[in-house]
Amino acid sequence: MAALAAHAWAYPMLEVLHLLGVALLLGNLVLLELRVFGLGAALPAEPLARLSLTLASAGFVLAAVSGLTMFGTMPQELLANRVFTVKMLLIMLAGCNAGWFHGRRSLQKLDATARALMGVSTVIWLLVLTCGRWIAYV
Ligand code: HEM
């Protein structure tokens, strides 16, 4: 953490990596969501899902690693920040929602529940993004 404090560009670079992770995560989830909602029906759902979920997972790992590093620079402030707490709870909720989506084999079914869970996932991730930006203002 001392190395981070010693370089003025280090924290902004972490934010760049964080936003790159967010873009990879959300961009690929939106692509999969469109397929679950029936757009691009000529594309086989399962191989497309494998590719988009691999990239979305890589995005999440990048966001989590850069986010935890930023967290390490000011843990007390962030633990006392209610918006940060809500953001972490929402990420856990998104994980549970993803577990439900895959546990019931939604990609094979592509039914109304699959569409509903996919929609809920997008709303949760947009709330995570909103909380992320909001942290600095409370
Ligand atoms: C374990 C996962 C994560 C941790 C620990 C984490 C932590 C953080 C921290 C510490 C900040 C800096 C707050 C500040 O200095 O103002 C931040 C900013 C942000 N986070 Fe996360 N984050 C995580 C995942 C995510 C995800 C998955 C998203 C989006 C879907 C996201 C969206 C954002 C946004 C938009 C910002 C504001 C960036 C900026 O203003 O430059 N974060 N996050």
PDB file of C-alpha atoms and ligand atoms in Angstrom:
ATOM      1  CA  MET A   1       0.000   0.000   0.000  1.00  0.00           C
ATOM      2  CA  ALA A   2       2.993   2.331   0.574  1.00  0.00           C
ATOM      3  CA  ALA A   3       3.947   1.828  -3.103  1.00  0.00           C
ATOM      4  CA  LEU A   4       0.458   2.944  -4.106  1.00  0.00           C
ATOM      5  CA  ALA A   5       0.714   6.091  -1.997  1.00  0.00           C
ATOM      6  CA  ALA A   6       4.180   6.870  -3.425  1.00  0.00           C
ATOM      7  CA  HIS A   7       2.950   7.164  -7.033  1.00  0.00           C
ATOM      8  CA  ALA A   8       0.297   9.732  -7.953  1.00  0.00           C
ATOM      9  CA  TRP A   9      -0.731   7.656 -11.003  1.00  0.00           C
ATOM     10  CA  ALA A  10      -1.168   4.358  -9.127  1.00  0.00           C
ATOM     11  CA  TYR A  11      -4.711   4.884  -7.754  1.00  0.00           C
ATOM     12  CA  PRO A  12      -6.095   6.309 -11.043  1.00  0.00           C
ATOM     13  CA  MET A  13      -4.574   3.288 -12.868  1.00  0.00           C
ATOM     14  CA  LEU A  14      -6.391   0.954 -10.448  1.00  0.00           C
ATOM     15  CA  GLU A  15      -9.616   2.792 -11.289  1.00  0.00           C
ATOM     16  CA  VAL A  16      -8.904   2.307 -15.005  1.00  0.00           C
ATOM     17  CA  LEU A  17      -8.417  -1.462 -14.427  1.00  0.00           C
ATOM     18  CA  HIS A  18     -11.563  -1.509 -12.288  1.00  0.00           C
ATOM     19  CA  LEU A  19     -13.638   0.124 -15.030  1.00  0.00           C
ATOM     20  CA  LEU A  20     -12.122  -2.184 -17.668  1.00  0.00           C
ATOM     21  CA  GLY A  21     -13.294  -5.130 -15.554  1.00  0.00           C
ATOM     22  CA  VAL A  22     -16.753  -3.590 -15.171  1.00  0.00           C
ATOM     23  CA  ALA A  23     -16.996  -3.040 -18.957  1.00  0.00           C
ATOM     24  CA  LEU A  24     -15.985  -6.660 -19.690  1.00  0.00           C
ATOM     25  CA  LEU A  25     -18.453  -7.969 -17.107  1.00  0.00           C
ATOM     26  CA  LEU A  26     -21.472  -5.901 -18.146  1.00  0.00           C
ATOM     27  CA  GLY A  27     -20.786  -5.937 -21.896  1.00  0.00           C
ATOM     28  CA  ASN A  28     -20.661  -9.717 -22.011  1.00  0.00           C
ATOM     29  CA  LEU A  29     -23.674 -10.170 -19.733  1.00  0.00           C
ATOM     30  CA  VAL A  30     -25.755  -7.874 -21.963  1.00  0.00           C
ATOM     31  CA  LEU A  31     -24.734  -9.951 -25.009  1.00  0.00           C
ATOM     32  CA  LEU A  32     -25.873 -13.149 -23.276  1.00  0.00           C
ATOM     33  CA  GLU A  33     -29.056 -11.470 -22.050  1.00  0.00           C
ATOM     34  CA  LEU A  34     -30.002 -10.480 -25.600  1.00  0.00           C
ATOM     35  CA  ARG A  35     -29.537 -14.113 -26.688  1.00  0.00           C
ATOM     36  CA  VAL A  36     -31.660 -15.367 -23.747  1.00  0.00           C
ATOM     37  CA  PHE A  37     -34.359 -12.895 -24.833  1.00  0.00           C
ATOM     38  CA  GLY A  38     -34.309 -14.392 -28.341  1.00  0.00           C
ATOM     39  CA  LEU A  39     -32.142 -11.958 -30.308  1.00  0.00           C
ATOM     40  CA  GLY A  40     -29.534 -13.604 -32.546  1.00  0.00           C
ATOM     41  CA  ALA A  41     -31.470 -16.890 -32.345  1.00  0.00           C
ATOM     42  CA  ALA A  42     -29.226 -18.317 -35.122  1.00  0.00           C
ATOM     43  CA  LEU A  43     -26.303 -18.320 -32.646  1.00  0.00           C
ATOM     44  CA  PRO A  44     -26.166 -21.509 -30.530  1.00  0.00           C
ATOM     45  CA  ALA A  45     -26.876 -20.405 -26.945  1.00  0.00           C
ATOM     46  CA  GLU A  46     -24.486 -22.705 -25.062  1.00  0.00           C
ATOM     47  CA  PRO A  47     -21.192 -21.969 -26.934  1.00  0.00           C
ATOM     48  CA  LEU A  48     -22.076 -18.251 -26.944  1.00  0.00           C
ATOM     49  CA  ALA A  49     -22.752 -18.441 -23.190  1.00  0.00           C
ATOM     50  CA  ARG A  50     -19.411 -20.224 -22.584  1.00  0.00           C
ATOM     51  CA  LEU A  51     -17.529 -17.423 -24.386  1.00  0.00           C
ATOM     52  CA  SER A  52     -19.460 -14.530 -22.881  1.00  0.00           C
ATOM     53  CA  LEU A  53     -19.439 -15.981 -19.346  1.00  0.00           C
ATOM     54  CA  THR A  54     -15.672 -16.645 -19.543  1.00  0.00           C
ATOM     55  CA  LEU A  55     -15.064 -13.007 -20.528  1.00  0.00           C
ATOM     56  CA  ALA A  56     -17.593 -11.716 -17.962  1.00  0.00           C
ATOM     57  CA  SER A  57     -15.896 -13.802 -15.234  1.00  0.00           C
ATOM     58  CA  ALA A  58     -12.476 -12.437 -16.259  1.00  0.00           C
ATOM     59  CA  GLY A  59     -13.989  -8.931 -15.997  1.00  0.00           C
ATOM     60  CA  PHE A  60     -15.327  -9.695 -12.529  1.00  0.00           C
ATOM     61  CA  VAL A  61     -11.931 -11.019 -11.369  1.00  0.00           C
ATOM     62  CA  LEU A  62     -10.238  -7.842 -12.697  1.00  0.00           C
ATOM     63  CA  ALA A  63     -12.840  -5.627 -10.948  1.00  0.00           C
ATOM     64  CA  ALA A  64     -12.548  -7.629  -7.708  1.00  0.00           C
ATOM     65  CA  VAL A  65      -8.713  -7.605  -7.609  1.00  0.00           C
ATOM     66  CA  SER A  66      -8.451  -3.882  -8.437  1.00  0.00           C
ATOM     67  CA  GLY A  67     -11.399  -3.103  -6.106  1.00  0.00           C
ATOM     68  CA  LEU A  68      -9.860  -5.015  -3.187  1.00  0.00           C
ATOM     69  CA  THR A  69      -6.534  -3.230  -3.802  1.00  0.00           C
ATOM     70  CA  MET A  70      -8.314   0.148  -3.686  1.00  0.00           C
ATOM     71  CA  PHE A  71     -10.121  -1.061  -0.555  1.00  0.00           C
ATOM     72  CA  GLY A  72      -6.718  -1.813   1.015  1.00  0.00           C
ATOM     73  CA  THR A  73      -5.728   1.871   0.747  1.00  0.00           C
ATOM     74  CA  MET A  74      -8.616   3.034   2.993  1.00  0.00           C
ATOM     75  CA  PRO A  75     -10.295   0.066   4.731  1.00  0.00           C
ATOM     76  CA  GLN A  76     -11.657   1.995   7.746  1.00  0.00           C
ATOM     77  CA  GLU A  77     -13.370   4.652   5.616  1.00  0.00           C
ATOM     78  CA  LEU A  78     -14.891   2.064   3.291  1.00  0.00           C
ATOM     79  CA  LEU A  79     -16.096  -0.241   6.066  1.00  0.00           C
ATOM     80  CA  ALA A  80     -17.910   2.777   7.548  1.00  0.00           C
ATOM     81  CA  ASN A  81     -19.369   3.717   4.128  1.00  0.00           C
ATOM     82  CA  ARG A  82     -22.968   2.433   3.856  1.00  0.00           C
ATOM     83  CA  VAL A  83     -22.952   2.566   0.060  1.00  0.00           C
ATOM     84  CA  PHE A  84     -19.851   0.319  -0.009  1.00  0.00           C
ATOM     85  CA  THR A  85     -21.659  -2.162   2.292  1.00  0.00           C
ATOM     86  CA  VAL A  86     -24.734  -2.141   0.014  1.00  0.00           C
ATOM     87  CA  LYS A  87     -22.451  -2.683  -3.008  1.00  0.00           C
ATOM     88  CA  MET A  88     -20.827  -5.763  -1.406  1.00  0.00           C
ATOM     89  CA  LEU A  89     -24.263  -7.178  -0.438  1.00  0.00           C
ATOM     90  CA  LEU A  90     -25.499  -6.641  -3.998  1.00  0.00           C
ATOM     91  CA  ILE A  91     -22.457  -8.514  -5.387  1.00  0.00           C
ATOM     92  CA  MET A  92     -23.329 -11.465  -3.094  1.00  0.00           C
ATOM     93  CA  LEU A  93     -26.953 -11.273  -4.266  1.00  0.00           C
ATOM     94  CA  ALA A  94     -25.758 -11.318  -7.897  1.00  0.00           C
ATOM     95  CA  GLY A  95     -23.750 -14.471  -7.079  1.00  0.00           C
ATOM     96  CA  CYS A  96     -26.857 -16.164  -5.592  1.00  0.00           C
ATOM     97  CA  ASN A  97     -28.920 -15.123  -8.620  1.00  0.00           C
ATOM     98  CA  ALA A  98     -26.279 -16.578 -10.982  1.00  0.00           C
ATOM     99  CA  GLY A  99     -26.257 -19.805  -8.931  1.00  0.00           C
ATOM    100  CA  TRP A 100     -30.037 -20.069  -9.281  1.00  0.00           C
ATOM    101  CA  PHE A 101     -29.888 -19.280 -13.035  1.00  0.00           C
ATOM    102  CA  HIS A 102     -27.312 -22.005 -13.755  1.00  0.00           C
ATOM    103  CA  GLY A 103     -28.561 -24.456 -11.081  1.00  0.00           C
ATOM    104  CA  ARG A 104     -31.914 -24.775 -12.849  1.00  0.00           C
ATOM    105  CA  ARG A 105     -30.145 -25.116 -16.225  1.00  0.00           C
ATOM    106  CA  SER A 106     -31.638 -21.908 -17.606  1.00  0.00           C
ATOM    107  CA  LEU A 107     -29.400 -21.935 -20.693  1.00  0.00           C
ATOM    108  CA  GLN A 108     -30.953 -25.211 -21.826  1.00  0.00           C
ATOM    109  CA  LYS A 109     -34.496 -24.049 -21.034  1.00  0.00           C
ATOM    110  CA  LEU A 110     -34.382 -20.397 -22.217  1.00  0.00           C
ATOM    111  CA  ASP A 111     -37.843 -19.995 -20.646  1.00  0.00           C
ATOM    112  CA  ALA A 112     -39.643 -17.135 -18.892  1.00  0.00           C
ATOM    113  CA  THR A 113     -37.824 -17.825 -15.582  1.00  0.00           C
ATOM    114  CA  ALA A 114     -34.462 -17.713 -17.413  1.00  0.00           C
ATOM    115  CA  ARG A 115     -35.422 -14.340 -18.887  1.00  0.00           C
ATOM    116  CA  ALA A 116     -36.604 -13.045 -15.498  1.00  0.00           C
ATOM    117  CA  LEU A 117     -33.389 -14.151 -13.721  1.00  0.00           C
ATOM    118  CA  MET A 118     -31.264 -12.629 -16.497  1.00  0.00           C
ATOM    119  CA  GLY A 119     -33.188  -9.341 -16.166  1.00  0.00           C
ATOM    120  CA  VAL A 120     -32.741  -9.377 -12.382  1.00  0.00           C
ATOM    121  CA  SER A 121     -29.002  -9.987 -12.889  1.00  0.00           C
ATOM    122  CA  THR A 122     -28.666  -6.919 -15.120  1.00  0.00           C
ATOM    123  CA  VAL A 123     -30.580  -4.734 -12.647  1.00  0.00           C
ATOM    124  CA  ILE A 124     -28.355  -5.935  -9.759  1.00  0.00           C
ATOM    125  CA  TRP A 125     -25.127  -5.267 -11.703  1.00  0.00           C
ATOM    126  CA  LEU A 126     -26.362  -1.791 -12.686  1.00  0.00           C
ATOM    127  CA  LEU A 127     -27.057  -1.103  -8.996  1.00  0.00           C
ATOM    128  CA  VAL A 128     -23.530  -2.348  -8.153  1.00  0.00           C
ATOM    129  CA  LEU A 129     -22.145   0.074 -10.753  1.00  0.00           C
ATOM    130  CA  THR A 130     -24.259   2.921  -9.330  1.00  0.00           C
ATOM    131  CA  CYS A 131     -23.084   2.192  -5.775  1.00  0.00           C
ATOM    132  CA  GLY A 132     -19.461   2.067  -7.000  1.00  0.00           C
ATOM    133  CA  ARG A 133     -19.694   5.594  -8.380  1.00  0.00           C
ATOM    134  CA  TRP A 134     -21.672   6.758  -5.318  1.00  0.00           C
ATOM    135  CA  ILE A 135     -19.113   5.606  -2.730  1.00  0.00           C
ATOM    136  CA  ALA A 136     -17.104   8.812  -3.161  1.00  0.00           C
ATOM    137  CA  TYR A 137     -20.113  11.059  -2.404  1.00  0.00           C
ATOM    138  CA  VAL A 138     -21.243   9.829   1.043  1.00  0.00           C
TER     139      VAL A 138
HETATM  140  C1  HEM B   1     -15.143  -7.468  -4.887  1.00  0.00           C
HETATM  141  C2  HEM B   1     -15.495  -6.613  -5.822  1.00  0.00           C
HETATM  142  C3  HEM B   1     -15.322  -5.110  -5.756  1.00  0.00           C
HETATM  143  C4  HEM B   1     -14.699  -4.319  -4.814  1.00  0.00           C
HETATM  144  C5  HEM B   1     -13.975  -4.748  -3.543  1.00  0.00           C
HETATM  145  C6  HEM B   1     -14.855  -2.940  -5.255  1.00  0.00           C
HETATM  146  C7  HEM B   1     -14.345  -1.829  -4.607  1.00  0.00           C
HETATM  147  C8  HEM B   1     -14.353  -0.549  -5.098  1.00  0.00           C
HETATM  148  C9  HEM B   1     -13.653   0.570  -4.525  1.00  0.00           C
HETATM  149  C10 HEM B   1     -12.801   0.519  -3.256  1.00  0.00           C
HETATM  150  C11 HEM B   1     -13.888   1.660  -5.311  1.00  0.00           C
HETATM  151  C12 HEM B   1     -13.303   3.065  -5.135  1.00  0.00           C
HETATM  152  C13 HEM B   1     -14.274   3.997  -4.489  1.00  0.00           C
HETATM  153  C14 HEM B   1     -13.710   5.412  -4.520  1.00  0.00           C
HETATM  154  O1  HEM B   1     -12.499   5.597  -4.367  1.00  0.00           O
HETATM  155  O2  HEM B   1     -14.504   6.310  -4.744  1.00  0.00           O
HETATM  156  C15 HEM B   1     -14.751   1.240  -6.400  1.00  0.00           C
HETATM  157  C16 HEM B   1     -15.214   2.064  -7.405  1.00  0.00           C
HETATM  158  C17 HEM B   1     -16.108   1.685  -8.356  1.00  0.00           C
HETATM  159  N1  HEM B   1     -16.631   0.424  -8.536  1.00  0.00           N
HETATM  160 FE1  HEM B   1     -16.101  -1.247  -7.505  1.00  0.00          FE
HETATM  161  N2  HEM B   1     -15.563  -2.920  -6.426  1.00  0.00           N
HETATM  162  C18 HEM B   1     -15.874  -4.222  -6.760  1.00  0.00           C
HETATM  163  C19 HEM B   1     -16.580  -4.640  -7.871  1.00  0.00           C
HETATM  164  C20 HEM B   1     -17.259  -3.786  -8.736  1.00  0.00           C
HETATM  165  C21 HEM B   1     -18.166  -4.198  -9.782  1.00  0.00           C
HETATM  166  C22 HEM B   1     -18.483  -5.665 -10.100  1.00  0.00           C
HETATM  167  C23 HEM B   1     -18.654  -3.058 -10.382  1.00  0.00           C
HETATM  168  C24 HEM B   1     -19.643  -2.893 -11.509  1.00  0.00           C
HETATM  169  C25 HEM B   1     -20.520  -3.764 -11.935  1.00  0.00           C
HETATM  170  C26 HEM B   1     -18.026  -1.923  -9.737  1.00  0.00           C
HETATM  171  C27 HEM B   1     -18.239  -0.599 -10.084  1.00  0.00           C
HETATM  172  C28 HEM B   1     -17.511   0.455  -9.607  1.00  0.00           C
HETATM  173  C29 HEM B   1     -17.556   1.810 -10.150  1.00  0.00           C
HETATM  174  C30 HEM B   1     -18.387   2.292 -11.347  1.00  0.00           C
HETATM  175  C31 HEM B   1     -16.675   2.569  -9.377  1.00  0.00           C
HETATM  176  C32 HEM B   1     -16.334   4.065  -9.543  1.00  0.00           C
HETATM  177  C33 HEM B   1     -15.040   4.142 -10.332  1.00  0.00           C
HETATM  178  C34 HEM B   1     -14.611   5.573 -10.571  1.00  0.00           C
HETATM  179  O3  HEM B   1     -15.303   6.499 -10.167  1.00  0.00           O
HETATM  180  O4  HEM B   1     -13.550   5.755 -11.184  1.00  0.00           O
HETATM  181  N3  HEM B   1     -17.194  -2.409  -8.730  1.00  0.00           N
HETATM  182  N4  HEM B   1     -15.009  -0.097  -6.246  1.00  0.00           N
END
